Coordinates of N, CA and C in Angstrom, one line a residue:
M1 N -11.6 12.3 14.3 CA -10.8 11.2 14.3 C -11.5 9.9 13.5
Q2 N -12.8 9.9 13.6 CA -13.4 9.0 12.9 C -13.2 8.9 11.4
K3 N -13.2 10.4 10.8 CA -13.1 10.5 9.5 C -11.5 10.1 9.0
V4 N -10.6 10.4 10.0 CA -9.2 10.1 9.9 C -8.9 8.6 9.6
K5 N -9.7 7.8 10.6 CA -9.6 6.3 10.4 C -10.2 5.9 9.3
H6 N -11.2 6.5 8.9 CA -11.9 5.9 7.5 C -11.0 6.1 6.3
I7 N -10.4 7.5 6.3 CA -9.5 7.7 5.1 C -8.3 6.8 5.2
I8 N -7.7 6.3 6.4 CA -6.7 5.4 6.4 C -7.2 4.1 6.1
F9 N -8.2 3.6 6.5 CA -8.7 2.3 6.1 C -8.9 2.2 4.6
L10 N -9.6 3.3 4.0 CA -9.7 3.2 2.5 C -8.6 3.2 1.8
I11 N -7.4 4.1 2.2 CA -6.2 3.9 1.6 C -5.6 2.6 1.5
L12 N -5.7 1.9 2.5 CA -5.1 0.6 2.8 C -5.9 -0.5 2.0
V13 N -7.3 -0.2 1.8 CA -8.0 -1.4 1.2 C -8.8 -1.1 0.0
T14 N -9.0 0.2 -0.4 CA -9.8 0.4 -1.5 C -9.3 0.9 -2.7
Y15 N -7.9 0.7 -2.9 CA -7.5 1.1 -4.3 C -6.7 0.0 -4.8
G16 N -6.9 -0.6 -5.9 CA -6.3 -1.9 -6.3 C -6.4 -2.0 -7.8
C17 N -6.2 -3.3 -8.2 CA -6.1 -3.5 -9.6 C -6.5 -5.0 -10.1
S18 N -7.1 -5.3 -11.0 CA -7.5 -6.6 -11.5 C -6.9 -6.8 -12.9
T19 N -7.1 -8.1 -13.3 CA -6.5 -8.4 -14.4 C -7.0 -7.8 -15.7
S20 N -6.2 -7.2 -16.5 CA -6.6 -6.1 -17.7 C -5.5 -6.1 -18.7
R21 N -6.0 -5.2 -19.6 CA -5.0 -5.0 -20.8 C -3.8 -4.1 -20.2
K22 N -2.6 -4.3 -20.9 CA -1.4 -3.6 -20.5 C -0.9 -2.8 -21.7
S23 N -0.3 -1.9 -21.4 CA 0.6 -1.0 -22.4 C 1.8 -0.4 -21.7
I24 N 2.9 -0.4 -22.5 CA 4.2 0.0 -22.0 C 4.8 1.1 -22.8
T25 N 5.3 2.1 -22.3 CA 6.0 3.2 -22.9 C 7.2 2.7 -23.4
A26 N 7.8 3.3 -24.6 CA 8.9 2.7 -25.2 C 10.0 3.8 -25.7
N27 N 11.2 3.7 -25.1 CA 12.2 4.6 -25.6 C 13.5 4.1 -25.1
I28 N 14.6 4.5 -25.9 CA 15.9 3.9 -25.4 C 16.9 5.1 -25.4
D29 N 17.6 4.9 -24.2 CA 18.8 6.0 -24.0 C 20.0 5.2 -23.8
L30 N 21.2 5.7 -24.5 CA 22.4 4.9 -24.4 C 23.1 5.1 -22.9
G31 N 22.7 5.9 -22.2 CA 23.3 6.0 -20.8 C 22.7 5.3 -19.9
S32 N 21.7 4.4 -20.1 CA 20.9 3.8 -19.0 C 20.5 2.4 -19.7
P33 N 20.1 1.5 -18.9 CA 19.5 0.2 -19.3 C 18.5 0.2 -20.4
S34 N 18.6 -0.4 -21.5 CA 17.7 -0.2 -22.5 C 16.3 -0.7 -22.2
S35 N 16.2 -1.6 -21.2 CA 14.8 -2.4 -21.0 C 15.0 -3.0 -19.5
I36 N 13.9 -3.4 -19.0 CA 13.9 -4.2 -17.9 C 12.5 -5.0 -17.7
S37 N 12.6 -6.3 -17.5 CA 11.6 -7.2 -17.3 C 10.7 -7.0 -16.1
E38 N 9.4 -7.4 -16.2 CA 8.6 -7.1 -15.1 C 9.1 -8.3 -14.0
N39 N 9.7 -9.4 -14.4 CA 10.2 -10.3 -13.2 C 11.5 -9.6 -12.6
E40 N 12.3 -8.9 -13.2 CA 13.4 -8.3 -12.6 C 13.0 -7.4 -11.4
I41 N 11.9 -6.6 -11.6 CA 11.2 -5.7 -10.7 C 10.6 -6.4 -9.6
V42 N 9.8 -7.4 -10.0 CA 9.2 -8.1 -8.9 C 10.3 -8.9 -7.9
K43 N 11.2 -9.2 -8.3 CA 12.3 -9.9 -7.4 C 12.8 -9.0 -6.4
R44 N 12.6 -7.6 -6.7 CA 13.1 -6.7 -5.7 C 11.9 -6.2 -4.7
N45 N 10.8 -6.8 -4.9 CA 9.5 -6.4 -4.0 C 9.8 -6.7 -2.7
I46 N 9.6 -5.9 -1.6 CA 10.0 -6.2 -0.2 C 8.8 -7.0 0.2
T47 N 7.7 -7.2 -0.3 CA 6.8 -8.2 0.0 C 7.0 -9.7 -0.4
N48 N 8.2 -9.8 -0.9 CA 8.7 -11.2 -1.1 C 9.2 -11.7 0.1
N49 N 9.4 -11.0 1.2 CA 9.9 -11.2 2.5 C 9.0 -10.8 3.5
D50 N 9.2 -11.5 4.7 CA 8.4 -11.0 6.0 C 9.1 -9.6 6.4
F51 N 8.4 -8.8 7.0 CA 8.9 -7.6 7.5 C 8.1 -6.9 8.5
S52 N 8.7 -6.1 9.3 CA 8.0 -5.4 10.4 C 8.3 -3.9 10.4
I53 N 7.5 -3.1 10.1 CA 7.6 -1.6 10.3 C 7.3 -1.3 11.6
Q54 N 8.2 -1.2 12.5 CA 8.1 -1.0 14.0 C 7.8 0.3 14.4
K55 N 8.0 1.4 13.3 CA 7.4 2.6 13.6 C 7.5 3.4 12.2
A56 N 6.2 4.1 12.1 CA 6.1 5.0 11.0 C 5.3 6.1 11.5
E57 N 5.9 7.3 11.1 CA 5.1 8.5 11.4 C 4.1 8.8 10.3
V58 N 2.9 9.2 10.6 CA 1.7 9.4 9.4 C 1.3 10.6 9.7
K59 N 1.2 11.5 8.8 CA 0.6 12.7 8.8 C -0.7 12.7 7.8
V60 N -1.7 13.0 8.3 CA -3.1 13.1 7.5 C -3.6 14.5 7.3
N61 N -3.6 14.9 6.0 CA -4.4 16.1 5.7 C -5.5 15.9 4.9
A62 N -6.7 16.0 5.4 CA -8.0 15.6 4.6 C -8.9 16.6 4.8
E63 N -9.3 17.5 3.7 CA -10.2 18.6 3.9 C -9.6 19.5 5.1
E64 N -10.5 19.7 6.0 CA -10.0 20.6 7.2 C -9.4 19.8 8.4
T65 N -9.1 18.5 8.1 CA -8.7 17.5 9.3 C -7.2 17.4 9.1
R66 N -6.5 17.7 10.0 CA -4.8 17.5 10.1 C -4.7 16.8 11.3
T67 N -4.1 15.8 11.2 CA -3.8 14.5 12.3 C -2.2 14.0 12.1
D68 N -1.5 14.0 13.2 CA -0.4 13.1 13.3 C -0.7 11.7 14.1
L69 N -0.3 10.8 13.4 CA -0.4 9.4 13.9 C 0.9 8.5 14.0
V70 N 0.8 7.4 14.5 CA 2.0 6.6 14.5 C 1.5 5.2 14.2
A71 N 2.1 4.6 13.1 CA 1.6 3.3 12.8 C 2.7 2.2 12.8
S72 N 2.4 0.9 13.1 CA 3.4 -0.2 13.0 C 2.7 -1.1 12.0
I73 N 3.4 -2.0 11.3 CA 2.9 -2.9 10.2 C 3.8 -4.1 10.3
K74 N 3.0 -5.2 10.6 CA 3.7 -6.6 10.4 C 3.2 -7.2 9.1
Y75 N 4.1 -7.7 8.4 CA 3.7 -8.6 7.2 C 4.6 -9.7 7.0
Q76 N 3.7 -10.8 6.6 CA 4.2 -12.2 6.3 C 4.0 -12.4 4.8
K77 N 5.0 -12.9 4.1 CA 5.1 -13.0 2.8 C 4.0 -13.8 2.0
E78 N 3.2 -14.6 2.7 CA 2.1 -15.1 2.1 C 0.9 -14.4 2.1
G79 N 1.1 -13.1 2.6 CA -0.1 -12.1 2.2 C -0.7 -11.8 3.4
K80 N -0.4 -11.6 4.6 CA -1.0 -11.2 5.9 C -0.4 -10.0 6.4
Y81 N -1.3 -9.2 6.9 CA -1.1 -8.0 7.3 C -1.6 -7.6 8.8
L82 N -0.9 -7.0 9.7 CA -1.3 -6.7 11.0 C -0.9 -5.3 11.2
I83 N -1.8 -4.3 11.3 CA -1.6 -2.9 11.3 C -2.2 -2.3 12.5
S84 N -1.3 -1.4 13.2 CA -1.6 -0.8 14.5 C -1.5 0.8 14.1
I85 N -2.6 1.5 14.4 CA -2.5 3.0 14.1 C -2.8 3.6 15.7
R86 N -1.8 4.4 16.1 CA -2.0 5.1 17.3 C -1.9 6.6 17.3
S87 N -2.4 7.1 18.3 CA -2.2 8.5 18.5 C -0.8 9.0 18.8
K88 N -0.4 10.2 18.7 CA 1.1 10.6 19.0 C 1.3 10.3 20.5
S89 N 0.2 10.2 21.3 CA 0.3 10.0 22.9 C 0.4 8.6 23.0
G90 N 0.2 7.7 22.0 CA 0.5 6.3 22.2 C -0.7 5.4 22.4
I91 N -2.0 6.1 22.2 CA -3.3 5.3 22.5 C -3.6 4.7 21.2
E92 N -3.7 3.3 21.1 CA -4.2 2.8 20.0 C -5.6 3.0 19.4
V93 N -5.7 3.6 18.2 CA -7.0 3.9 17.7 C -7.6 2.9 17.0
V94 N -6.9 2.1 16.1 CA -7.6 0.9 15.3 C -6.3 0.0 15.1
R95 N -6.9 -1.3 15.0 CA -6.0 -2.3 14.7 C -6.7 -3.2 13.6
I96 N -5.9 -3.5 12.6 CA -6.5 -4.1 11.3 C -5.7 -5.2 10.9
F97 N -6.4 -6.4 10.7 CA -5.7 -7.6 10.1 C -6.3 -7.9 8.9
L98 N -5.5 -8.1 7.9 CA -5.9 -8.3 6.5 C -5.1 -9.5 5.8
T99 N -6.0 -10.4 5.2 CA -5.4 -11.5 4.3 C -6.3 -11.5 3.1
N100 N -6.0 -12.4 2.3 CA -6.6 -12.6 1.0 C -8.1 -12.8 1.0
D101 N -8.5 -13.2 2.3 CA -9.9 -13.6 2.3 C -10.6 -13.1 3.6
T102 N -9.8 -12.0 4.3 CA -10.4 -11.6 5.7 C -10.0 -10.3 5.9
I103 N -11.0 -9.5 6.5 CA -10.6 -8.2 6.9 C -11.1 -8.1 8.4
L104 N -10.4 -7.8 9.3 CA -10.8 -7.6 10.7 C -10.2 -6.4 11.2
A105 N -11.3 -5.4 11.8 CA -10.7 -4.1 12.2 C -11.3 -4.0 13.7
N106 N -10.5 -3.7 14.7 CA -10.8 -3.3 16.1 C -10.7 -1.7 16.1
D107 N -11.9 -1.1 16.3 CA -12.0 0.3 16.7 C -12.0 0.4 18.1
R108 N -10.8 0.9 18.6 CA -10.6 1.0 19.9 C -11.3 2.0 20.7
I109 N -11.5 3.0 20.0 CA -12.2 4.1 20.7 C -13.7 3.9 20.8
H110 N -14.3 3.4 19.7 CA -15.8 3.2 19.9 C -16.3 1.7 20.2
K111 N -15.2 0.9 20.6 CA -15.5 -0.6 20.9 C -16.4 -1.4 20.0
K112 N -15.9 -1.2 18.7 CA -16.4 -1.9 17.6 C -15.4 -2.8 16.9
I113 N -15.9 -4.0 16.4 CA -15.0 -4.8 15.6 C -15.7 -5.1 14.3
Y114 N -15.0 -4.7 13.2 CA -15.7 -4.8 11.7 C -15.0 -6.0 11.2
C115 N -15.9 -6.8 10.3 CA -15.5 -8.1 10.0 C -15.9 -8.2 8.4
G116 N -15.1 -8.7 7.6 CA -15.5 -8.7 6.2 C -14.6 -9.7 5.5
S117 N -14.7 -9.7 4.2 CA -13.8 -10.6 3.5 C -13.3 -9.8 2.1
A118 N -12.2 -10.5 1.6 CA -11.7 -9.8 0.2 C -12.8 -9.6 -0.7
A119 N -13.8 -10.5 -0.7 CA -15.0 -10.5 -1.6 C -15.7 -9.1 -1.4
Y120 N -15.8 -8.6 -0.1 CA -16.3 -7.4 0.3 C -15.6 -6.2 -0.5
M121 N -14.4 -6.2 -0.4 CA -13.6 -5.3 -1.1 C -13.9 -5.3 -2.6
E122 N -13.8 -6.5 -3.3 CA -14.1 -6.4 -4.6 C -15.6 -5.9 -5.1
D123 N -16.5 -6.5 -4.3 CA -17.8 -6.3 -4.5 C -18.2 -4.7 -4.3
K124 N -17.6 -4.2 -3.2 CA -17.9 -2.8 -2.8 C -17.2 -1.7 -3.7
Y125 N -15.9 -2.1 -3.8 CA -15.1 -1.1 -4.5 C -14.4 -1.6 -5.7
G126 N -14.8 -2.8 -6.1 CA -14.1 -3.3 -7.4 C -12.6 -3.2 -7.6
I127 N -12.0 -3.7 -6.3 CA -10.7 -3.7 -6.2 C -10.0 -5.1 -5.7
S128 N -8.6 -5.2 -5.8 CA -8.0 -6.6 -5.4 C -7.4 -6.3 -4.2
F129 N -7.2 -7.3 -3.3 CA -6.1 -7.3 -2.3 C -4.9 -7.3 -2.7
R130 N -4.6 -7.7 -3.8 CA -3.2 -7.9 -4.4 C -2.6 -6.6 -4.6
S131 N -3.3 -5.4 -4.5 CA -2.8 -4.2 -5.0 C -2.1 -3.4 -3.7
L132 N -2.3 -4.1 -2.4 CA -1.7 -3.4 -1.4 C -0.4 -3.2 -1.3
P133 N 0.6 -4.0 -1.9 CA 2.1 -3.9 -2.0 C 2.4 -2.6 -2.8
L134 N 1.5 -1.8 -3.3 CA 1.8 -0.4 -4.0 C 2.2 0.5 -2.9
I135 N 1.5 0.3 -1.6 CA 1.8 1.2 -0.4 C 3.2 1.4 -0.2
F136 N 4.0 0.2 -0.3 CA 5.4 0.1 0.1 C 6.3 0.3 -1.2
G137 N 5.7 0.6 -2.4 CA 6.5 0.9 -3.5 C 6.9 -0.4 -4.4
D138 N 6.1 -1.4 -4.1 CA 6.3 -2.7 -4.8 C 5.6 -2.8 -6.2
F139 N 6.2 -3.5 -7.1 CA 5.6 -3.7 -8.4 C 4.5 -4.7 -8.5
I140 N 3.3 -4.4 -9.1 CA 2.2 -5.3 -9.2 C 2.2 -5.9 -10.5
D141 N 2.5 -7.4 -10.6 CA 2.4 -8.2 -11.6 C 1.1 -8.9 -11.7
V142 N 0.1 -8.2 -12.3 CA -1.2 -8.7 -12.4 C -1.4 -9.8 -12.8
D143 N -0.7 -10.4 -14.0 CA -1.2 -11.9 -14.4 C -0.1 -12.8 -13.9
G144 N 0.9 -12.5 -13.2 CA 1.8 -13.3 -12.6 C 2.8 -13.9 -13.5
A145 N 2.8 -13.5 -14.8 CA 3.8 -14.1 -15.8 C 5.2 -13.5 -15.8
G146 N 5.1 -12.2 -15.4 CA 6.5 -11.6 -15.3 C 7.3 -11.5 -16.6
K147 N 6.7 -11.5 -17.5 CA 7.4 -11.6 -19.0 C 7.2 -10.2 -19.8
E148 N 6.6 -9.5 -19.3 CA 6.6 -8.0 -20.1 C 7.8 -7.4 -19.9
I149 N 8.3 -6.7 -21.1 CA 9.5 -5.9 -20.9 C 9.1 -4.4 -21.1
I150 N 9.7 -3.8 -20.2 CA 9.5 -2.2 -20.1 C 10.7 -1.6 -20.7
D151 N 10.6 -0.8 -21.8 CA 11.6 -0.3 -22.3 C 11.9 1.2 -21.5
C152 N 13.2 1.4 -21.4 CA 13.6 2.6 -20.7 C 14.2 3.9 -21.3
K153 N 14.0 4.9 -20.9 CA 14.6 6.2 -21.4 C 15.1 7.1 -20.1
E154 N 16.5 7.4 -20.3 CA 17.0 8.1 -19.2 C 16.9 7.5 -17.8
G155 N 17.0 6.0 -17.9 CA 16.9 5.4 -16.7 C 15.5 5.0 -16.1
K156 N 14.5 5.5 -16.8 CA 13.0 5.4 -16.3 C 12.2 4.6 -17.4
G157 N 11.3 3.9 -17.0 CA 10.2 3.3 -17.7 C 8.9 3.3 -17.2
V158 N 7.8 3.6 -18.0 CA 6.6 3.6 -17.5 C 5.6 2.5 -17.9
F159 N 4.9 1.9 -16.9 CA 4.1 0.7 -17.2 C 2.7 1.2 -16.9
L160 N 1.8 0.9 -17.8 CA 0.3 1.2 -17.7 C -0.5 -0.1 -17.7
N161 N -1.4 -0.1 -16.7 CA -2.3 -1.2 -16.6 C -3.8 -0.7 -16.5
N162 N -4.4 -0.9 -17.9 CA -5.8 -0.6 -18.2 C -6.7 -1.4 -17.5
M163 N -7.7 -0.7 -16.8 CA -8.8 -1.6 -16.0 C -10.2 -1.0 -16.2
G164 N -10.6 -1.3 -17.6 CA -11.9 -0.6 -17.9 C -11.8 0.9 -17.9
E165 N -12.5 1.7 -17.1 CA -12.4 2.9 -17.0 C -11.3 3.5 -16.1
K166 N -10.5 2.5 -15.4 CA -9.7 2.7 -14.5 C -8.1 2.6 -15.1
A167 N -7.2 3.3 -14.7 CA -5.9 3.0 -15.3 C -4.8 3.0 -14.0
L168 N -4.0 2.2 -13.9 CA -2.7 2.2 -13.0 C -1.6 2.5 -13.7
T169 N -0.8 3.4 -13.3 CA 0.5 3.8 -13.9 C 1.6 3.5 -12.9
M170 N 2.6 2.9 -13.3 CA 3.9 2.7 -12.5 C 5.0 3.4 -13.1
T171 N 5.9 4.1 -12.5 CA 7.0 4.7 -13.0 C 8.2 3.8 -12.5
I172 N 9.1 3.4 -13.3 CA 10.1 2.4 -12.9 C 11.5 3.2 -12.9
D173 N 12.4 3.1 -11.9 CA 13.8 3.5 -12.0 C 14.5 2.1 -12.5
C174 N 14.9 2.1 -13.8 CA 15.3 1.0 -14.4 C 16.7 0.5 -14.0
R175 N 17.5 1.4 -13.3 CA 18.7 1.0 -12.8 C 18.7 0.2 -11.4
E176 N 17.7 0.6 -10.7 CA 17.4 0.0 -9.3 C 16.3 -1.1 -9.4
G177 N 15.7 -1.0 -10.5 CA 14.5 -1.9 -10.6 C 13.4 -1.9 -9.5
K178 N 13.1 -0.4 -9.4 CA 12.1 -0.1 -8.2 C 11.1 0.9 -8.7
V179 N 9.9 0.8 -8.3 CA 8.8 1.6 -8.6 C 9.0 3.1 -7.8
I180 N 9.1 4.2 -8.6 CA 9.3 5.4 -7.8 C 8.3 6.3 -7.8
G181 N 7.1 5.9 -8.5 CA 5.6 6.6 -8.5 C 4.7 5.8 -9.1
S182 N 3.4 6.0 -8.6 CA 2.3 5.3 -9.1 C 1.1 6.1 -9.0
G183 N 0.2 5.6 -9.8 CA -1.1 6.6 -9.9 C -2.4 5.7 -10.4
I184 N -3.5 6.0 -9.8 CA -4.6 5.2 -10.0 C -5.8 6.2 -10.5
N185 N -6.1 6.2 -11.6 CA -7.3 7.0 -12.0 C -8.7 6.4 -11.5
S186 N -9.8 7.2 -11.0 CA -10.9 6.9 -10.7 C -11.8 6.4 -12.0
E187 N -12.9 5.7 -11.7 CA -13.6 5.0 -12.8 C -14.3 6.3 -13.8
N188 N -14.7 7.4 -13.2 CA -15.3 8.4 -14.0 C -14.1 9.4 -14.4
G189 N -12.9 9.3 -14.0 CA -11.7 10.0 -14.4 C -11.6 11.4 -13.9
D190 N -12.4 11.8 -12.8 CA -12.4 13.1 -12.2 C -11.6 13.2 -11.1
S191 N -10.9 12.2 -10.6 CA -9.9 12.1 -9.6 C -8.9 11.1 -9.7
R192 N -7.7 11.3 -9.2 CA -6.6 10.4 -9.3 C -5.8 10.3 -8.0
L193 N -5.5 9.1 -7.6 CA -4.7 8.8 -6.4 C -3.3 8.7 -6.9
E194 N -2.3 9.5 -6.4 CA -1.0 9.4 -6.8 C -0.2 9.0 -5.5
I195 N 0.8 8.1 -5.7 CA 1.8 7.6 -4.7 C 3.1 8.0 -5.1
K196 N 3.8 8.7 -4.3 CA 5.2 9.2 -4.6 C 6.2 8.7 -3.6
Y197 N 7.2 8.1 -4.0 CA 8.2 7.5 -3.1 C 9.6 8.3 -2.9
K198 N 9.9 8.7 -1.9 CA 11.3 9.2 -1.8 C 12.1 8.6 -0.7
N199 N 13.4 8.9 -0.7 CA 14.4 8.6 0.3 C 14.5 7.1 0.3
F200 N 15.0 6.4 -0.7 CA 15.0 5.0 -0.7 C 16.4 4.6 0.0
H201 N 16.0 3.4 0.7 CA 16.9 2.8 1.6 C 17.4 1.4 1.0
K202 N 18.6 0.9 1.4 CA 18.7 -0.3 0.8 C 19.2 -1.2 2.0
Y203 N 18.7 -2.6 2.0 CA 19.1 -3.4 3.0 C 19.4 -4.8 2.2
E204 N 20.6 -5.2 2.2 CA 21.0 -6.4 1.3 C 20.7 -6.1 -0.1
N205 N 19.7 -7.0 -0.5 CA 19.4 -6.9 -2.0 C 17.9 -6.2 -2.1
M206 N 17.4 -5.6 -0.8 CA 16.1 -5.0 -0.9 C 16.2 -3.6 -0.8
I207 N 15.3 -2.8 -1.6 CA 15.3 -1.4 -1.7 C 13.8 -1.1 -1.2
Y208 N 13.5 -0.1 -0.3 CA 12.2 0.4 0.1 C 12.5 1.9 0.2
P209 N 11.2 2.6 0.1 CA 11.0 3.9 0.2 C 10.8 4.3 1.6
A210 N 11.6 5.1 2.3 CA 11.2 5.6 3.7 C 10.3 6.7 3.8
V211 N 10.1 7.3 2.7 CA 8.9 8.3 2.8 C 8.0 8.0 1.6
I212 N 6.6 7.9 2.0 CA 5.6 7.6 1.0 C 4.5 8.7 1.0
N213 N 4.2 9.5 -0.1 CA 3.1 10.4 0.0 C 2.0 9.9 -0.9
I214 N 0.9 9.9 -0.3 CA -0.3 9.5 -0.9 C -1.3 10.7 -1.2
I215 N -1.7 10.9 -2.5 CA -2.3 12.1 -2.7 C -3.7 11.9 -3.4
E216 N -4.7 12.4 -3.2 CA -6.0 12.3 -3.8 C -6.3 13.6 -4.5
T217 N -6.2 13.7 -5.7 CA -5.9 14.8 -6.6 C -7.3 15.8 -6.4
K218 N -8.4 15.2 -6.5 CA -9.6 15.8 -6.4 C -10.0 16.8 -5.3
T219 N -9.6 16.2 -4.2 CA -9.8 17.0 -2.9 C -8.7 17.7 -2.4
G220 N -7.4 17.1 -2.8 CA -6.1 17.5 -2.3 C -5.7 16.8 -1.0
S221 N -6.5 15.9 -0.6 CA -6.3 15.2 0.7 C -5.0 14.4 0.4
Y222 N -4.4 14.4 1.4 CA -3.0 13.5 1.4 C -2.7 12.9 2.7
I223 N -1.9 11.7 2.7 CA -1.3 11.0 3.9 C 0.2 11.0 3.3
R224 N 1.0 11.3 4.4 CA 2.5 11.4 4.3 C 2.9 10.2 5.4
I225 N 3.6 9.1 4.9 CA 4.0 7.9 5.9 C 5.6 8.1 5.7
E226 N 6.2 8.1 6.9 CA 7.7 8.1 6.9 C 8.0 7.0 7.9
I227 N 8.7 6.0 7.1 CA 9.3 4.8 7.9 C 10.4 5.1 8.8
K228 N 10.3 5.0 10.0 CA 11.5 5.2 11.0 C 12.3 4.0 11.3
K229 N 11.6 2.9 11.2 CA 12.4 1.7 11.6 C 11.7 0.6 10.9
I230 N 12.5 -0.4 10.2 CA 12.0 -1.6 9.5 C 13.0 -2.6 9.8
V231 N 12.5 -3.9 10.1 CA 13.3 -4.9 10.1 C 12.7 -6.2 9.2
F232 N 13.6 -7.0 8.8 CA 13.1 -8.0 7.7 C 13.3 -9.5 8.3
N233 N 12.5 -10.4 7.8 CA 12.6 -11.8 8.2 C 12.6 -12.0 9.8
T234 N 11.9 -11.3 10.5 CA 11.8 -11.5 12.0 C 10.6 -11.5 12.6
V235 N 9.5 -11.6 11.6 CA 8.1 -11.6 12.0 C 7.6 -12.9 12.5
E236 N 7.0 -12.8 13.8 CA 6.4 -13.9 14.4 C 4.9 -14.3 13.8
K237 N 4.6 -15.3 14.1 CA 3.0 -15.6 13.7 C 2.2 -14.3 14.1
L238 N 1.3 -14.0 13.2 CA 0.5 -12.8 13.2 C -0.9 -13.2 14.0
I239 N -1.2 -12.5 15.1 CA -2.4 -12.9 15.8 C -3.2 -11.8 16.0
F240 N -4.4 -12.0 15.7 CA -5.5 -10.7 15.9 C -6.4 -11.1 17.0
I241 N -6.5 -10.4 18.1 CA -7.3 -10.7 19.1 C -8.3 -9.5 19.2
P242 N -9.6 -10.2 19.0 CA -10.8 -9.1 18.9 C -10.9 -8.4 20.4
G243 N -11.5 -7.3 20.3 CA -11.8 -6.6 21.6 C -12.7 -7.3 22.3
S244 N -12.6 -7.3 23.7 CA -13.6 -7.9 24.5 C -15.0 -7.2 24.5
N245 N -16.0 -7.8 24.4 CA -17.4 -7.0 24.5 C -17.6 -5.8 23.5
Y246 N -16.7 -6.0 22.4 CA -17.0 -5.0 21.1 C -18.3 -5.4 20.4
E247 N -18.9 -4.4 20.0 CA -20.0 -4.6 19.0 C -19.4 -5.2 17.6
S248 N -20.0 -6.2 17.2 CA -19.8 -6.8 15.9 C -20.4 -6.2 14.8
I249 N -19.7 -5.7 13.6 CA -20.3 -5.2 12.5 C -19.7 -5.9 11.3
M250 N -20.6 -6.5 10.5 CA -20.3 -7.1 9.4 C -20.2 -6.0 8.2
L251 N -19.2 -6.4 7.4 CA -18.8 -5.4 6.2 C -19.5 -6.3 5.0
K252 N -20.7 -5.8 4.5 CA -21.3 -6.5 3.5 C -22.2 -5.6 2.6

């Protein structure tokens, strides 16, 4: 179980992107939009809104570990996450609170609380807090300008974000203006994290994937997340309550 929690925590906080050079694949097809702008895609990001994933079923397959879990995620659009991961029997295993400058994690099983900052993530892993919306199929506009134009072929466009020896790839459905797949290469190029999105649902002007598959190509480890219930714009103030008499461990 400790290994599983570690994998989930890393998936949530250790894959990201920073400001870098960009390139865009280009082709035109008469049967689909010829292009789409970053700004059009960003407008469809579900992280523009508060939301609450009240139930998500999580399947973890890592080396010889296979585990079924249940997660709930509350998000506020200013960039705050409160994540609860439970066993299938309903026992909370870990609760994580994330903001752009704070990491707090209650390890319920071992009575420990982990504390750190966004600087820890960048110093330790060379990644950015801003990349977390990738988990939900959102587009990452790294420089915030939203002006790049992505050309489309047969309804799809591919956006590349070079980060030194790393590379982020996002495949776009140009008709819907949504990311339908993303990938992150490791620094040494020997592994790749792939995120595939399926079963898209529409709520008013928002589209989200109900099934998210996260695959680490080197080991074959994967996490499958199936969103069972999500509601928008109903999230109350997020409060993280540290466990009583927990051992405090600084992430540094």
